[in-house]
Tab-separated table of C-alpha atoms in Angstrom:
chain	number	residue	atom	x	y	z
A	3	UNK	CA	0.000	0.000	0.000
A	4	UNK	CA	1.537	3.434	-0.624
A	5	UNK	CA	2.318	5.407	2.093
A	6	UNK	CA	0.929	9.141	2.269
A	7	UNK	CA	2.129	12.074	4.082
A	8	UNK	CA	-1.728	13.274	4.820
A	9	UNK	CA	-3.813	10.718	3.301
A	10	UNK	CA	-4.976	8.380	6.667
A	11	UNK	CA	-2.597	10.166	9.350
A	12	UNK	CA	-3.416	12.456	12.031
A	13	UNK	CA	-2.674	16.042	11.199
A	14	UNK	CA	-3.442	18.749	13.813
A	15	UNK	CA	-5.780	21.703	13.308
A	16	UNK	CA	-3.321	24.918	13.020
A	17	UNK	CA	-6.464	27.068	12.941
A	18	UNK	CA	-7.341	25.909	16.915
A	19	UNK	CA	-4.646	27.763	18.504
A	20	UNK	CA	-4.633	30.956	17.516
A	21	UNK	CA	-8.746	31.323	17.269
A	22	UNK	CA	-9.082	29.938	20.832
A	23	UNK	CA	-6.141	32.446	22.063
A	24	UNK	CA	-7.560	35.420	19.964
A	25	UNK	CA	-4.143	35.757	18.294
A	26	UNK	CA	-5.925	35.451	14.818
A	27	UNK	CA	-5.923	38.281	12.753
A	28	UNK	CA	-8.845	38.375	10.852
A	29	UNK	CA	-9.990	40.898	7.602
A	30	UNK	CA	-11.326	43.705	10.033
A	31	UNK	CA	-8.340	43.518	12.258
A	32	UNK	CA	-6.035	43.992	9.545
A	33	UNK	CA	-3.624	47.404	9.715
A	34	UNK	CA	-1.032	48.970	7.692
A	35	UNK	CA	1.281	52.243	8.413
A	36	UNK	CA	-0.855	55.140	6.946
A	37	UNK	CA	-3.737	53.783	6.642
A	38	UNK	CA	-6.715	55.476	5.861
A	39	UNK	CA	-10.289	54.725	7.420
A	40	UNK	CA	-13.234	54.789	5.414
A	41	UNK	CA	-17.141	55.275	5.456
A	42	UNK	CA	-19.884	55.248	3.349
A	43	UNK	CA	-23.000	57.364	3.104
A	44	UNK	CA	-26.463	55.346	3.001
A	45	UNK	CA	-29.720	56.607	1.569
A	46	UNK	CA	-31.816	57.133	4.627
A	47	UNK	CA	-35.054	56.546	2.553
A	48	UNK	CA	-36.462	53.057	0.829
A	49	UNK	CA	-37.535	54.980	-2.316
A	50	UNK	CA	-36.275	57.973	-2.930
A	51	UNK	CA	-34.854	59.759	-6.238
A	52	UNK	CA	-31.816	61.756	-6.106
A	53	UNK	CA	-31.493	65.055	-7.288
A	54	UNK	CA	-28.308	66.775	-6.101
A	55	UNK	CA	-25.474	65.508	-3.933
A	56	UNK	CA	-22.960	68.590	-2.261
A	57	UNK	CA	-19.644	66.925	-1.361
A	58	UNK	CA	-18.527	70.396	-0.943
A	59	UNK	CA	-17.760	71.078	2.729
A	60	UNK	CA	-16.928	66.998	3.636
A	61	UNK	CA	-14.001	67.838	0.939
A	62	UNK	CA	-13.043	70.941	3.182
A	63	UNK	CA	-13.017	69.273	6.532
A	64	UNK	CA	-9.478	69.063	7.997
A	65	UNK	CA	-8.715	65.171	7.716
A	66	UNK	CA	-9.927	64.000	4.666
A	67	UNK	CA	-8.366	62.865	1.641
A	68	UNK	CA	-11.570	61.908	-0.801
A	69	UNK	CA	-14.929	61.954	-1.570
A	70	UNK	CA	-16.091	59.916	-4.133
A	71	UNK	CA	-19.983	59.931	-5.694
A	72	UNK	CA	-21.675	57.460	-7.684
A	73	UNK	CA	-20.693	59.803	-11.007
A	74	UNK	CA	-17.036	58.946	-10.152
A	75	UNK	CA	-17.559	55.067	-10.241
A	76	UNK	CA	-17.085	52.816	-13.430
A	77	UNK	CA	-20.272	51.932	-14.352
A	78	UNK	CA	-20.108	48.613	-14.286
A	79	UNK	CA	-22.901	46.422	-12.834
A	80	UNK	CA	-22.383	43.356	-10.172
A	81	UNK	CA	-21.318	40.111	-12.156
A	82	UNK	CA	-22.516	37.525	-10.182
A	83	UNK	CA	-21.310	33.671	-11.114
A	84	UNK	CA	-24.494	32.103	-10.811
A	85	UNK	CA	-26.393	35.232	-12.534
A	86	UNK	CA	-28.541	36.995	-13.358
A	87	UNK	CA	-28.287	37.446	-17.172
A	88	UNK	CA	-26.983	41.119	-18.650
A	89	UNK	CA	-29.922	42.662	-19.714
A	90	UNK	CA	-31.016	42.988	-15.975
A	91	UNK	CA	-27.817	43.617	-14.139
A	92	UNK	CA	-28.717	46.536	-12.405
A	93	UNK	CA	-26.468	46.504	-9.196
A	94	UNK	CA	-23.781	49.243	-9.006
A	95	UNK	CA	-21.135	50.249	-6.647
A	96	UNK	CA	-23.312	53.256	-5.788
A	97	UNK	CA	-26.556	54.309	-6.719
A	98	UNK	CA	-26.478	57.887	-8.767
A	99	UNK	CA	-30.233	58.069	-9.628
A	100	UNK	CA	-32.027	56.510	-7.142
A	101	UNK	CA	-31.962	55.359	-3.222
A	102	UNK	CA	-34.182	51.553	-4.160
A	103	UNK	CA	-33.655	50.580	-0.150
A	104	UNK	CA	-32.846	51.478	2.933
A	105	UNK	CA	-28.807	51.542	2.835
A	106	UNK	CA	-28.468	52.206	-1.513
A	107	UNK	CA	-25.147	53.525	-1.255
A	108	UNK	CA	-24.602	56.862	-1.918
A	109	UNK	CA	-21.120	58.333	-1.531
A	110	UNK	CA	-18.016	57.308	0.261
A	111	UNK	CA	-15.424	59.183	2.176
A	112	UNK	CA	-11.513	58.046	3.207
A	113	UNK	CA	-9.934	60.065	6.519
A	114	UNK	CA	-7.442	60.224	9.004
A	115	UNK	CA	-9.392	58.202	11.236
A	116	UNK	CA	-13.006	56.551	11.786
A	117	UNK	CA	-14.353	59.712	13.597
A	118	UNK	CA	-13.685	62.632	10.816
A	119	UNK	CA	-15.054	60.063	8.531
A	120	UNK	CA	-18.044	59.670	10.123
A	121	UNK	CA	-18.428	64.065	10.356
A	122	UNK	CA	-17.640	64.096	6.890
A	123	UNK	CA	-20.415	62.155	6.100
A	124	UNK	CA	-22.636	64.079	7.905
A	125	UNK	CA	-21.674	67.129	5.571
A	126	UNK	CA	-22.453	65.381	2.422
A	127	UNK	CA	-25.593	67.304	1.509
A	128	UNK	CA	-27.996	65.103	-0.293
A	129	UNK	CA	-31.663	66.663	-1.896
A	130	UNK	CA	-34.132	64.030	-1.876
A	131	UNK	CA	-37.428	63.312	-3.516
A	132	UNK	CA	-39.129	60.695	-1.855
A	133	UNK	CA	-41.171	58.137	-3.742
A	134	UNK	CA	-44.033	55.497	-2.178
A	135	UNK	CA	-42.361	52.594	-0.733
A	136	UNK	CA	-43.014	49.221	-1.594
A	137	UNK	CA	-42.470	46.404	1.206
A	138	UNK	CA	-45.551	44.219	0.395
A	139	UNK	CA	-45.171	41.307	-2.361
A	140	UNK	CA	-48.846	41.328	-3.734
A	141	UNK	CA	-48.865	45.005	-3.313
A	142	UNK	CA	-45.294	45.745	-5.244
A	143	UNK	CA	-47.249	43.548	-8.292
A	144	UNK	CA	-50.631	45.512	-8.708
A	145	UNK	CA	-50.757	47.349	-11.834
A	146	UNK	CA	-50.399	50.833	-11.621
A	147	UNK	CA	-47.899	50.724	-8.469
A	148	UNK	CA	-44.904	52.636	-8.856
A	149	UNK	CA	-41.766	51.286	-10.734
A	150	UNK	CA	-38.627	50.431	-9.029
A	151	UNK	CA	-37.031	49.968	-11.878
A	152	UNK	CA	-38.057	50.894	-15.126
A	153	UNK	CA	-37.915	47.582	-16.928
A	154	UNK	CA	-39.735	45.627	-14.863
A	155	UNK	CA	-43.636	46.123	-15.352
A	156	UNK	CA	-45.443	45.658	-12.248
A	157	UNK	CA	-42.143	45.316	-10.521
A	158	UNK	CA	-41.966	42.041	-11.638
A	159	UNK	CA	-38.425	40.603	-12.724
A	160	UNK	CA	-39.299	37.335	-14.229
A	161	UNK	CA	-41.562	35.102	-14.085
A	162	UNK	CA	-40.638	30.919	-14.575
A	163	UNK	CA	-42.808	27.912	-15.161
A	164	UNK	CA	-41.389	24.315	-14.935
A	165	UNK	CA	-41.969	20.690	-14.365
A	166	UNK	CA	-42.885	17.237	-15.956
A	167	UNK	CA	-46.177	14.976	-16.384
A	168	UNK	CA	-49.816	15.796	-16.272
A	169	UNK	CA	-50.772	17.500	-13.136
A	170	UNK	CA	-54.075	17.902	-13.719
A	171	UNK	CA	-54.589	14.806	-14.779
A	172	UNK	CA	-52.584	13.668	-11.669
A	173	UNK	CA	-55.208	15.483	-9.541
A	174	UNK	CA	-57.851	13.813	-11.473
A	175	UNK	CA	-56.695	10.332	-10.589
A	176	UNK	CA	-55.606	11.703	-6.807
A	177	UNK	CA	-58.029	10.137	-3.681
A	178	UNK	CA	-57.193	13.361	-1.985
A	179	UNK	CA	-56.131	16.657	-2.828
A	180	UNK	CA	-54.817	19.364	-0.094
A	181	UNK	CA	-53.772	23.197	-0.803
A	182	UNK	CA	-51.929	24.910	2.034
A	183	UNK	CA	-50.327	28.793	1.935
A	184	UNK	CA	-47.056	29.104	3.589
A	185	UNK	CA	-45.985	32.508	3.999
A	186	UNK	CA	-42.005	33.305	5.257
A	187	UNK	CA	-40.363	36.320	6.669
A	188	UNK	CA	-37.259	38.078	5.632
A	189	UNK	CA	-34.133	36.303	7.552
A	190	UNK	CA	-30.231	37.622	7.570
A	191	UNK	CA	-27.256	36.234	8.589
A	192	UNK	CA	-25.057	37.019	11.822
A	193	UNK	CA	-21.828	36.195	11.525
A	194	UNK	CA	-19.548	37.117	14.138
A	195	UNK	CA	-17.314	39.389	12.116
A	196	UNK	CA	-19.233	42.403	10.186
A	197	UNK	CA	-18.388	42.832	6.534
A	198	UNK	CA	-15.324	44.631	5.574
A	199	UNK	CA	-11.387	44.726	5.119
A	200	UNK	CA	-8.558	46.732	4.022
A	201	UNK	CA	-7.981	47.693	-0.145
A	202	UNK	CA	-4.410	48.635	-1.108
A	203	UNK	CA	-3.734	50.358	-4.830
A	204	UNK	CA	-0.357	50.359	-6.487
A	205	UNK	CA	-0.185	52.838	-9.404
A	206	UNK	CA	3.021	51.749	-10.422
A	207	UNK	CA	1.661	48.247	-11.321
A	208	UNK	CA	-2.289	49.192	-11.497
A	209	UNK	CA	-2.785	46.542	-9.374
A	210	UNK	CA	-5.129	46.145	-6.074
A	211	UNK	CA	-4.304	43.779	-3.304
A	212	UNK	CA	-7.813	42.745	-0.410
A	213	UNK	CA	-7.624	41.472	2.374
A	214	UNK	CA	-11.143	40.332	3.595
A	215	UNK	CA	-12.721	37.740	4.824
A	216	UNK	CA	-14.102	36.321	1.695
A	217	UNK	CA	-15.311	32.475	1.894
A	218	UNK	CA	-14.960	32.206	-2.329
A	219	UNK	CA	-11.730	34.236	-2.728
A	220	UNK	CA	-12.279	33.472	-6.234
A	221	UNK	CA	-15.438	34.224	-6.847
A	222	UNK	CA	-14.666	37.957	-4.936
A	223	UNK	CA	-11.783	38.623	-7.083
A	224	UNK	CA	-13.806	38.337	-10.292
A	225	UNK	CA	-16.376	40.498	-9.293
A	226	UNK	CA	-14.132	42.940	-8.180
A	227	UNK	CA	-12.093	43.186	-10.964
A	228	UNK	CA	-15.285	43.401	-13.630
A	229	UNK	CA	-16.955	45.946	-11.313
A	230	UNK	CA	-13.612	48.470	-11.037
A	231	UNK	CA	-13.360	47.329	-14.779
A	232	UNK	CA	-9.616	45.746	-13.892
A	233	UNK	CA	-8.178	43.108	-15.533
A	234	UNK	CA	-8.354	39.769	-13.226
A	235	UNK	CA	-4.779	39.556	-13.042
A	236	UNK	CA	-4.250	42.840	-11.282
A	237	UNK	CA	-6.514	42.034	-8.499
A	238	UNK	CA	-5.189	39.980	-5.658
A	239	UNK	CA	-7.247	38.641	-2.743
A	240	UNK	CA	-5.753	37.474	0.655
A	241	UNK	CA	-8.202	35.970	3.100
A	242	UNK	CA	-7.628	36.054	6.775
A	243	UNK	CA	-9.351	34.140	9.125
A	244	UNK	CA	-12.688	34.461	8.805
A	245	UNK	CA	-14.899	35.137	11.690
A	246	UNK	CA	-18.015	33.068	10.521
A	247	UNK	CA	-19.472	32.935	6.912
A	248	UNK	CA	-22.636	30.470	6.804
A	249	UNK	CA	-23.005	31.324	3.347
A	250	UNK	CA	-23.065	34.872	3.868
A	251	UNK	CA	-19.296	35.717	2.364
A	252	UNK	CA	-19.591	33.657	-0.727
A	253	UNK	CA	-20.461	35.521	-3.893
A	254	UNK	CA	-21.550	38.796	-2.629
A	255	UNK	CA	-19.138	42.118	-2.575
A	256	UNK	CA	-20.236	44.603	-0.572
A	257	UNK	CA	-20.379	48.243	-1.415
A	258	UNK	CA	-17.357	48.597	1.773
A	259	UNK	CA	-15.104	46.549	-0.332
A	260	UNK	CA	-15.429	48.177	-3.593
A	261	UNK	CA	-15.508	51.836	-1.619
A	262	UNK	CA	-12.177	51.004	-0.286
A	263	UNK	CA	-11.059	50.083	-3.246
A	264	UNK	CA	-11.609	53.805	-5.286
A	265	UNK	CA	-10.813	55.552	-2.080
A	266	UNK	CA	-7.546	53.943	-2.518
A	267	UNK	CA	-6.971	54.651	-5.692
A	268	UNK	CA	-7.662	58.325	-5.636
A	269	UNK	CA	-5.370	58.806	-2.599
A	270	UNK	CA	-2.376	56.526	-2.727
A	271	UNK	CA	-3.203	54.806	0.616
A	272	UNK	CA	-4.356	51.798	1.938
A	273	UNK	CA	-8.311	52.124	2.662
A	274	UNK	CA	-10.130	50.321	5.473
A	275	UNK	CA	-13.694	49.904	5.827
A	276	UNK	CA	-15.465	47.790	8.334
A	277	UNK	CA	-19.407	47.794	8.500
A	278	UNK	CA	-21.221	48.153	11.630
A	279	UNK	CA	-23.886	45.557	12.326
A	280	UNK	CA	-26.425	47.657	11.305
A	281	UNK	CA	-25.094	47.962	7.975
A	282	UNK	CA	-24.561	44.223	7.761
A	283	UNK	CA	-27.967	43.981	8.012
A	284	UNK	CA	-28.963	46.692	6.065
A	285	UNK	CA	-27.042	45.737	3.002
A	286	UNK	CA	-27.878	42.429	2.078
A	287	UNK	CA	-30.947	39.933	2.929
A	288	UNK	CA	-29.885	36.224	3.614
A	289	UNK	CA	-33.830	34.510	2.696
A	290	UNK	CA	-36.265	37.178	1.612
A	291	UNK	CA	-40.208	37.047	2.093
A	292	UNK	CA	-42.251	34.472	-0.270
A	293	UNK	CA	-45.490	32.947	0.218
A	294	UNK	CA	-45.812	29.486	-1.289
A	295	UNK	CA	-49.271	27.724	-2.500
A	296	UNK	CA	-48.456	24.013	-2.796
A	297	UNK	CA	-51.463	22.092	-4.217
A	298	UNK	CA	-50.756	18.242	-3.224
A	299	UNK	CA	-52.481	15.048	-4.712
A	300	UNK	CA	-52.144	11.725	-3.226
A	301	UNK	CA	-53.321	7.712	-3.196
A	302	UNK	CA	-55.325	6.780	0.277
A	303	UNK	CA	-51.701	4.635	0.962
A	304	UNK	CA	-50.109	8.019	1.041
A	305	UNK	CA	-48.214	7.542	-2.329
A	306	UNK	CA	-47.599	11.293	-4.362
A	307	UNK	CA	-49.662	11.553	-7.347
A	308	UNK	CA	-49.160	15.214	-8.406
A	309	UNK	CA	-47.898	18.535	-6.893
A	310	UNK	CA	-48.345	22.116	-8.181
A	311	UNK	CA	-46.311	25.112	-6.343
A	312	UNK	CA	-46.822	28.653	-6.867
A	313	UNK	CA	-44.082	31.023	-5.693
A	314	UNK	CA	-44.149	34.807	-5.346
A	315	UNK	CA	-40.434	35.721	-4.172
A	316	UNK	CA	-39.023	38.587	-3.103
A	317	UNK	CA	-35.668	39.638	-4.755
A	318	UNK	CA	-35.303	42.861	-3.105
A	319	UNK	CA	-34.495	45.996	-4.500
A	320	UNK	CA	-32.076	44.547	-7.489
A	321	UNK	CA	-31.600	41.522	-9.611
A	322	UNK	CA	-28.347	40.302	-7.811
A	323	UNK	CA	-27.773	36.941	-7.025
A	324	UNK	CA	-31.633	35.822	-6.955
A	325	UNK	CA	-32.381	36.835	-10.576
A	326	UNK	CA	-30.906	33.348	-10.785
A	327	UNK	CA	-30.438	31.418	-7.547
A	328	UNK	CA	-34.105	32.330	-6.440
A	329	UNK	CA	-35.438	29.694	-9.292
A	330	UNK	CA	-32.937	27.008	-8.239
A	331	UNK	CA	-33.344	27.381	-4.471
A	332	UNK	CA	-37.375	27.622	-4.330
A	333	UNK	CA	-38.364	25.849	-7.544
A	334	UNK	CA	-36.116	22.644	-7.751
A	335	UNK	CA	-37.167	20.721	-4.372
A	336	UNK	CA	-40.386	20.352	-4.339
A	337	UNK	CA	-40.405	16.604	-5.805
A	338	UNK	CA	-37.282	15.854	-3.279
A	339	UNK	CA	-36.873	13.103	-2.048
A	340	UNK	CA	-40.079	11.518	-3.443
A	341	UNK	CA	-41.483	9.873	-5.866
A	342	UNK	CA	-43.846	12.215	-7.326
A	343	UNK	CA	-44.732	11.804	-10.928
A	344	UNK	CA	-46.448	15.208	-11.852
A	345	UNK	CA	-45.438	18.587	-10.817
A	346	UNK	CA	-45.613	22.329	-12.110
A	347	UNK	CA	-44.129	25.078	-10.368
A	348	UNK	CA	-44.753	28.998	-11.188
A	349	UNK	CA	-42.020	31.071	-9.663
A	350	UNK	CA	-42.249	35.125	-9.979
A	351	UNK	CA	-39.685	36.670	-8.664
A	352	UNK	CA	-40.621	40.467	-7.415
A	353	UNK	CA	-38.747	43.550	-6.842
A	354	UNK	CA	-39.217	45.784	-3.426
A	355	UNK	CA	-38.270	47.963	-1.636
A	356	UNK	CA	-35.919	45.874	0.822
A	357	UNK	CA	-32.211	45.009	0.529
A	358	UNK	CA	-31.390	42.452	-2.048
A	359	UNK	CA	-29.162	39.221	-1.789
């Protein structure tokens, strides 16, 4: 038998140590020699358009090195891996028209430190129309209700219809049908560590170095470098520990990250961001609302005869990550782990008001 150096021996966990010490460093604890700290302004509102933005006396304040504005951003929307298609990526670094959810942001300041940040930001004057919020599923669908965004008619993103067999024929042949209404609430995540890290730029090379706490290092560096509009090979990603993911630092990029990033650029220095927990939860929804019909047809020995699901789902306030992920993760289970030889599922997916994934 061949003999391995890993394969079938006991190796120790390196990791144990230091985490149960609190020597680990991990992405928000992360500092370098000149570092600058960084903040970013939130639209207040759900819905609101924006109609001026006066970075005029947070540029003045003694302390701070930049201001930056949706207008100075590449416009490049979020790329995710698993979707959604082009013609509805609509997810920027900042927002320059309008505020779509609580915590759209806005504009982003780098400082000497956290506290003339956080004054600048407070002298960013922003002029705000506000526009009727939608928060309600079957409300956000009703003809006539405003438009979050201008493609999608009645606010709703897409619509999907699958499956296999004859349902109704299955119901025909069923001893007993049932119909049931499941409604769910919006859910986040709470990982230990908030969202955030440190973004270094390098003129001389044009290249941008992370260090986060990003579960799919991968995944994070090609979103980054499509959204800054970088080549791939000029963004590097080093992951610390990370204090907790759960799913919640896989394919997303938070506006922090990207902020750093430009502040960086435009003033030579490394840029550190760090969300609080109320922006954690502010930016991005782990399991948005839905309500679920699930017609069920079965034999008097219990056997499955036929199943149709209809799913309203709420994406949020952009496409993101459930313009495609929403179908796979609420349409594709319903038969699991049975044996169920008829099903149709309906799945509209529906823009609101409310942070998206």
């Amino acid at each position: 038998m061949a003999e391995f150096s890993i394969v079938g021996k006991k190796t120790p966990d390196h990791d144990a140590v230091p985490i149960v010490t609190g020597e680990a460093k991990y992405g928000v604890d992360v500092a370098f020699p000149g570092m600058l700290h960084g903040k970013v302004l939130y639209s207040p509102y759900p819905h609101a358009r924006i109609l001026n933005i006066d970075i005029t006396k947070a540029e003045r304040l003694t302390g701070v090195k930049a201001v930056i504005t949706g207008k100075d951003t590449p416009r490049k929307p979020y790329k995710f891996p698993l979707g959604p298609t082009p013609e509805v990526m609509d997810t920027y670094i900042m927002t320059i028209d309008k505020a779509r959810y609580t915590g759209d942001a806005v504009a982003t300041v780098a400082a000497v430190d956290e506290d003339t940040a956080e004054e600048a930001l407070d002298l960013i004057e922003v002029e705000y129309e506000i526009l009727p919020v939608l928060n309600d599923l079957e409300e956000a669908m009703k003809p006539g209700a405003i438009e979050i965004h201008d493609y999608a008619e009645n606010n709703i993103l897409r619509t999907f219809v699958d499956g296999y067999g004859d349902v109704e024929k299955g119901f025909q042949e069923s001893d007993h049908v049932r119909e049931d209404t499941f409604k769910f609430p919006l859910a986040s995540y709470m990982q230990p560590e908030p969202q955030g890290g440190v973004a270094s730029y390098d003129a001389a090379s044009g290249r941008f170095i992370f260090w986060s706490g990003a579960a799919w290092a991968y995944s994070f560096r090609s979103i980054i470098a499509y959204m800054l509009d970088v080549p791939y090979h000029r963004i590097r990603v080093i992951t610390p520990f990370i204090g907790g993911s759960f799913g919640g630092r896989g394919t997303w990029v938070y506006p922090s990250h990207l902020c750093a990033a430009l502040l960086s650029k435009k003033t030579g220095r490394p840029v550190k961001i760090v969300n609080t927990r109320e922006e954690d939860f502010t930016h991005r929804c782990t399991y948005h609302k839905s309500k679920v019909t699930l017609k069920t047809g079965f034999k008097k020995d219990g056997a499955l005869v036929a199943r149709e699901v209809a799913i309203i789902y709420d994406i949020g306030a952009y496409s993101g990550f459930e313009a495609k992920m929403g179908t796979v993760s609420n349409a594709c289970w319903f038969h699991a782990p049975f044996t169920l030889p008829n099903l149709k599922v309906k799945l509209v997916l529906v823009f609101t008001n409310t942070p998206p994934h």
